[in-house]
Coordinates of C-alpha atoms and ligand atoms in Angstrom, one line a residue:
M4 CA 11.7 -11.8 12.8
A5 CA 13.4 -9.0 11.0
A6 CA 11.6 -6.5 8.7
R7 CA 12.3 -6.8 5.0
E8 CA 13.8 -3.8 3.2
I9 CA 11.2 -1.8 1.2
R10 CA 12.2 0.5 -1.6
T11 CA 9.1 0.9 -3.8
V12 CA 5.6 1.4 -2.4
G13 CA 2.4 1.1 -4.4
V14 CA -0.8 2.8 -3.3
V15 CA -4.0 1.7 -4.9
G16 CA -6.7 4.4 -4.7
L17 CA -5.7 8.0 -4.4
G18 CA -8.7 9.4 -2.6
A19 CA -8.2 11.4 0.7
M20 CA -6.6 8.4 2.4
G21 CA -4.6 7.0 -0.5
A22 CA -3.2 10.4 -1.4
G23 CA -2.3 11.1 2.2
I24 CA -0.5 7.7 2.4
A25 CA 1.3 8.4 -0.9
Q26 CA 2.3 11.9 0.4
L27 CA 3.8 10.3 3.5
A28 CA 5.7 7.7 1.5
V29 CA 7.3 10.1 -1.0
E30 CA 8.2 12.4 1.9
A31 CA 9.9 9.4 3.6
G32 CA 12.0 8.8 0.5
Y33 CA 10.2 5.8 -1.0
A34 CA 9.6 5.6 -4.8
V35 CA 5.8 5.5 -5.0
V36 CA 3.5 4.2 -7.7
G37 CA 0.0 5.5 -7.1
R38 CA -2.9 4.1 -9.0
E39 CA -6.3 5.8 -9.8
V40 CA -8.9 4.6 -12.2
T41 CA -8.5 7.7 -14.5
A42 CA -5.6 9.9 -15.3
E43 CA -7.7 12.9 -14.2
L44 CA -8.2 11.5 -10.7
G45 CA -4.4 10.7 -10.5
E46 CA -3.6 14.2 -11.5
K47 CA -6.1 15.6 -8.9
A48 CA -4.4 13.5 -6.2
R49 CA -0.9 14.7 -7.3
G50 CA -2.2 18.3 -7.1
R51 CA -3.5 17.7 -3.6
I52 CA -0.1 16.3 -2.5
A53 CA 1.7 19.2 -4.2
H54 CA -0.6 21.7 -2.4
F55 CA 0.0 20.2 1.1
L56 CA 3.8 20.0 0.4
Q57 CA 3.8 23.7 -0.7
R58 CA 2.1 24.6 2.5
K59 CA 5.0 22.9 4.4
V60 CA 7.4 24.9 2.2
D61 CA 5.5 28.2 3.0
K62 CA 5.7 27.4 6.7
G63 CA 9.4 26.6 6.5
Q64 CA 8.9 23.0 7.5
I65 CA 10.7 21.7 4.4
G66 CA 12.7 23.3 1.6
A67 CA 11.5 23.8 -1.9
D68 CA 14.1 21.2 -3.2
A69 CA 12.7 18.6 -0.8
R70 CA 9.2 19.3 -2.1
E71 CA 10.4 18.8 -5.7
D72 CA 12.3 15.7 -4.9
A73 CA 9.3 14.2 -3.1
L74 CA 7.0 15.0 -6.0
A75 CA 9.5 13.4 -8.4
R76 CA 9.3 10.2 -6.5
L77 CA 5.5 9.9 -7.2
S78 CA 4.5 8.0 -10.4
P79 CA 0.7 8.2 -11.0
T80 CA -0.7 5.4 -13.1
T81 CA -4.0 3.9 -14.2
E82 CA -2.5 0.4 -14.6
L83 CA -2.3 -2.2 -11.9
S84 CA 0.6 -3.8 -13.9
A85 CA 2.7 -0.8 -12.8
F86 CA 2.9 -2.4 -9.3
A87 CA 5.0 -5.3 -10.7
D88 CA 8.2 -4.1 -9.0
C89 CA 6.7 -2.8 -5.7
D90 CA 7.9 -4.3 -2.5
L91 CA 4.8 -3.2 -0.6
V92 CA 1.4 -2.3 -2.0
V93 CA -1.1 -0.5 0.2
E94 CA -4.7 -0.7 -0.8
A95 CA -7.0 2.3 -0.1
I96 CA -10.0 1.8 -2.4
V97 CA -13.7 1.9 -1.6
E98 CA -14.8 0.0 1.6
D99 CA -16.4 -2.8 -0.3
L100 CA -15.3 -6.4 0.5
D101 CA -16.0 -7.7 -3.0
A102 CA -14.0 -4.9 -4.6
K103 CA -11.1 -5.5 -2.3
V104 CA -11.1 -9.3 -2.7
A105 CA -11.1 -8.8 -6.5
L106 CA -8.3 -6.3 -6.3
F107 CA -6.1 -8.5 -4.1
A108 CA -6.7 -11.5 -6.4
E109 CA -5.6 -9.4 -9.4
L110 CA -2.6 -7.9 -7.5
E111 CA -1.3 -11.4 -6.6
G112 CA -0.9 -12.2 -10.3
I113 CA 1.1 -9.0 -10.9
V114 CA 3.5 -8.5 -8.0
G115 CA 6.5 -10.6 -7.1
P116 CA 6.3 -13.5 -4.6
D117 CA 7.7 -11.5 -1.7
T118 CA 5.7 -8.3 -2.1
I119 CA 3.7 -7.5 1.0
L120 CA 0.0 -6.6 0.4
A121 CA -1.5 -4.2 3.0
T122 CA -5.1 -3.0 3.3
N123 CA -6.1 0.3 4.8
T124 CA -9.6 -1.0 5.6
S125 CA -11.3 0.8 8.5
A126 CA -13.8 -1.9 9.5
L127 CA -13.6 -4.9 7.2
S128 CA -11.9 -8.1 8.1
V129 CA -8.3 -8.3 6.9
T130 CA -8.5 -12.1 7.1
E131 CA -11.4 -12.1 4.7
I132 CA -9.5 -9.8 2.3
A133 CA -6.4 -12.1 2.7
S134 CA -8.5 -15.1 1.7
A135 CA -8.6 -13.7 -1.8
V136 CA -4.9 -14.7 -2.4
S137 CA -3.1 -18.1 -2.3
T138 CA -0.4 -16.6 -0.1
P139 CA -2.3 -14.9 2.7
E140 CA 0.8 -14.8 4.9
R141 CA 1.9 -11.7 3.0
V142 CA -1.3 -9.8 3.8
V143 CA -1.6 -7.3 6.7
G144 CA -3.7 -4.3 7.7
M145 CA -2.1 -0.9 7.7
H146 CA -4.9 1.3 9.1
F147 CA -4.2 5.0 8.8
F148 CA -6.3 7.8 10.3
N149 CA -7.8 10.8 8.6
P150 CA -6.1 13.1 7.7
A151 CA -3.3 10.5 7.2
P152 CA -0.4 13.1 6.9
L153 CA -1.4 14.6 10.3
M154 CA -2.6 11.7 12.5
P155 CA 0.3 10.0 14.2
L156 CA -1.3 6.5 14.6
V157 CA -1.2 3.6 12.2
E158 CA -2.7 0.3 13.4
I159 CA -0.7 -2.7 12.1
V160 CA -3.2 -5.5 11.9
R161 CA -2.3 -9.1 12.0
A162 CA -4.7 -11.3 10.2
E163 CA -5.2 -15.0 11.0
L164 CA -2.4 -16.1 8.6
S165 CA -0.2 -13.0 8.5
S166 CA 3.5 -13.9 8.7
D167 CA 5.7 -12.2 11.4
E168 CA 7.8 -10.8 8.6
A169 CA 4.9 -9.1 7.0
V170 CA 3.7 -7.6 10.3
E171 CA 7.2 -6.4 11.3
T172 CA 7.9 -5.0 7.8
A173 CA 4.6 -3.0 7.9
F174 CA 5.5 -1.8 11.4
A175 CA 8.9 -0.7 10.2
V176 CA 7.4 1.2 7.2
G177 CA 5.0 2.9 9.6
E178 CA 7.9 4.1 11.7
R179 CA 9.8 5.3 8.6
L180 CA 6.6 7.2 7.6
G181 CA 7.0 9.1 10.9
K182 CA 4.0 7.4 12.5
R183 CA 3.5 5.8 15.9
P184 CA 2.5 2.2 14.8
I185 CA 0.8 -0.2 17.1
R186 CA 0.3 -4.0 16.6
C187 CA -3.1 -5.5 17.0
H188 CA -5.1 -8.5 15.8
D189 CA -7.9 -8.6 13.2
T190 CA -10.9 -8.0 15.4
P191 CA -13.9 -5.8 14.3
G192 CA -12.9 -2.2 14.2
F193 CA -9.4 -3.1 15.4
V194 CA -8.6 -0.7 18.4
V195 CA -9.6 2.8 17.6
N196 CA -12.8 2.3 15.6
R197 CA -14.0 -0.3 18.0
V198 CA -14.2 2.5 20.6
L199 CA -14.6 5.6 18.4
I200 CA -17.5 4.5 16.1
P201 CA -20.0 3.7 18.9
L202 CA -18.9 6.9 20.7
L203 CA -19.5 9.0 17.6
N204 CA -22.9 7.4 17.2
D205 CA -23.7 8.3 20.8
C206 CA -22.8 11.9 20.0
L207 CA -25.0 11.9 16.9
R208 CA -28.0 10.5 18.9
V209 CA -27.6 13.3 21.4
L210 CA -28.3 15.7 18.5
D211 CA -31.9 14.6 18.6
E212 CA -32.2 13.6 22.3
A213 CA -30.9 16.9 23.6
R214 CA -32.1 18.9 20.7
V215 CA -28.7 20.5 20.4
S216 CA -27.4 22.0 17.2
P217 CA -24.3 20.5 15.4
E218 CA -22.4 23.6 16.3
D219 CA -23.3 23.4 20.0
L220 CA -22.6 19.6 20.1
D221 CA -19.1 20.3 18.6
T222 CA -18.5 23.1 21.1
A223 CA -19.6 20.7 23.9
M224 CA -17.1 18.1 23.0
T225 CA -14.2 20.4 22.2
A226 CA -14.7 22.8 25.1
G227 CA -16.1 20.3 27.6
A228 CA -14.3 17.1 26.8
G229 CA -11.0 18.3 25.2
W230 CA -11.6 16.7 21.8
P231 CA -9.4 18.3 19.0
M232 CA -12.5 18.7 16.8
G233 CA -16.2 18.2 17.5
P234 CA -18.0 15.0 16.4
C235 CA -20.0 16.6 13.6
T236 CA -16.8 18.2 12.1
L237 CA -15.0 14.8 12.5
V238 CA -17.7 12.8 10.8
D239 CA -17.8 15.3 8.0
L240 CA -14.1 14.9 7.7
V241 CA -14.1 11.1 7.7
G242 CA -17.1 11.0 5.3
I243 CA -20.7 10.3 6.2
D244 CA -20.7 7.3 3.9
V245 CA -17.5 5.9 5.4
H246 CA -18.8 6.4 8.9
V247 CA -22.2 4.7 8.1
H248 CA -20.3 1.8 6.5
A249 CA -18.0 1.3 9.4
S250 CA -21.0 1.5 11.8
E251 CA -22.9 -1.1 9.8
A252 CA -19.8 -3.4 9.6
L253 CA -19.2 -3.2 13.3
Y254 CA -22.9 -3.7 14.1
E255 CA -23.1 -6.7 11.8
K256 CA -20.1 -8.4 13.6
L257 CA -20.7 -7.4 17.2
R258 CA -24.4 -6.6 17.5
E259 CA -24.1 -3.8 20.0
P260 CA -27.0 -1.4 19.4
R261 CA -24.7 1.6 19.9
M262 CA -22.8 0.5 16.8
A263 CA -25.7 0.7 14.4
P264 CA -25.7 4.0 12.5
P265 CA -28.3 6.5 13.8
P266 CA -31.1 6.9 11.2
R267 CA -30.3 10.6 10.8
I268 CA -26.9 9.9 9.2
V269 CA -28.1 7.0 7.1
A270 CA -30.7 9.5 5.6
M271 CA -27.8 12.0 5.1
R272 CA -25.8 9.4 3.3
N273 CA -28.8 8.4 1.1
A274 CA -29.3 12.1 0.2
G275 CA -25.7 12.4 -0.9
L276 CA -24.6 14.6 2.0
L277 CA -21.3 12.9 2.5
G278 CA -19.5 15.6 4.5
R279 CA -16.4 17.6 3.4
K280 CA -15.8 15.6 0.2
S281 CA -19.2 16.3 -1.2
G282 CA -19.3 20.0 -0.1
R283 CA -22.1 19.4 2.5
G284 CA -22.7 17.2 5.5
F285 CA -23.5 18.7 8.9
Y286 CA -21.8 21.8 7.6
V287 CA -21.4 23.4 4.2
Y288 CA -17.9 23.6 2.6
D289 CA -17.0 26.0 -0.2
D290 CA -13.4 24.7 -0.7
S291 CA -14.1 21.1 -1.8
Ligands
CAA20 N1 -3.7 16.3 4.2 C1 -2.4 16.8 4.3 N2 -2.1 17.9 5.0 C2 -3.1 18.5 5.6 C3 -4.5 18.0 5.6 C4 -4.7 16.9 4.8 N3 -5.9 16.3 4.7 N4 -5.3 18.8 6.3 C5 -4.5 19.8 6.8 N5 -3.2 19.6 6.4 C6 -2.0 20.4 6.7 C7 -2.3 21.8 6.2 O1 -1.2 22.2 5.4 C8 -2.4 22.5 7.5 O2 -1.8 23.8 7.5 P1 -2.4 25.1 6.8 O3 -3.8 25.2 7.2 O4 -1.5 26.2 7.2 O5 -2.3 24.8 5.3 C9 -1.7 21.7 8.5 O6 -1.8 20.4 8.1 C10 -2.3 21.9 9.9 O7 -3.7 21.8 9.8 P2 -4.6 22.4 10.9 O8 -4.2 23.7 11.3 O9 -6.0 22.1 10.5 O10 -4.1 21.4 12.1 P3 -4.7 21.3 13.5 O11 -3.7 21.7 14.5 O12 -6.0 22.0 13.6 O13 -5.0 19.8 13.7 C11 -6.1 17.7 13.2 C12 -5.8 19.1 12.7 C13 -4.8 16.9 13.4 C14 -6.9 17.0 12.1 C15 -6.9 17.8 14.5 O14 -8.0 18.6 14.4 C16 -7.3 16.4 15.0 O15 -6.6 15.7 15.6 N6 -8.6 16.1 14.7 C17 -9.1 14.8 15.0 C18 -9.0 13.9 13.8 C19 -9.4 12.5 14.1 O16 -9.9 12.1 15.1 N7 -9.2 11.7 13.1 C20 -9.5 10.3 13.1 C21 -10.8 10.0 12.4 S1 -11.3 8.4 12.5 C22 -10.5 7.6 11.3 O17 -9.8 8.2 10.4 C23 -10.7 6.1 11.3 C24 -11.4 5.6 10.2 O18 -11.2 4.4 9.9 C25 -12.6 6.2 9.6

């Protein structure tokens, strides 16, 4: 089944992941409609994209014209109705099934009949999200990794009723974004999180078992296991709340004890220590 041509991409939610996906899409030449709930949040996301594109100009990776052209392709909005002419909409809102189901149901009433609807969910069921619409064959998972502009992988997730065309179109878009897409089915955690979440939870349990500091645990896994960044730095980057949610979602579905979030990070989440985005997690960040 051939992929459908995509010209205009919508991104719902311009947090760290959504802004990263929007950045990739404007760099790849797509017209992009990016929706945030307030104009201020939309402007913040635009500023974030402008900043990272400027760093690429500074390092000689792209020209100043290419940066301007890419930014001109981004249309921030607060209105879902702005997605009416999108060929593909990628959802990157909060990891809450009810919120996603409500959004997909609303989107179905706005977009055209052929528009593909993709979710960037980390750990929820794409099939359950697809059940919100009367045309679930157009729904797929496009799971990017944090930070989206840098991590090469995107998991293209086939839900129970996804059409071949939707899957192949999402795969082709992933390639055009410069990613290395893989195809997989809609199982809990898909491929990477099924492996990475329990592994990270093991790492975090070792903090207490071996009475090792976060700094030394990170050194252990970078210097001793070749990880590009240590587990505490990584969980701070992903977001403590996102990691706790993904752990709970996997544990709920698969019941493996290692998948349950360690009490230490649940307490951190409850205390508002969310990692890099809140300025404090295992480490303190002055730049957020
Ligand atoms: N968005 C866009 N651009 C960014 C960025 C971001 N968030 N962060 C950094 N950059 C750009 C910057 O311009 C930076 O250059 P400057 O510092 O000169 O401005 C450039 O990228 C390179 O950044 P780094 O020097 O920090 O790059 P690095 O070589 O150290 O690699 C890394 C960074 C790719 C993140 C690497 O550390 C890595 O692979 N870490 C592991 C990350 C990982 O495992 N992610 C998966 C998390 S799990 C997940 O996401 C799944 C889920 O569902 C929760």
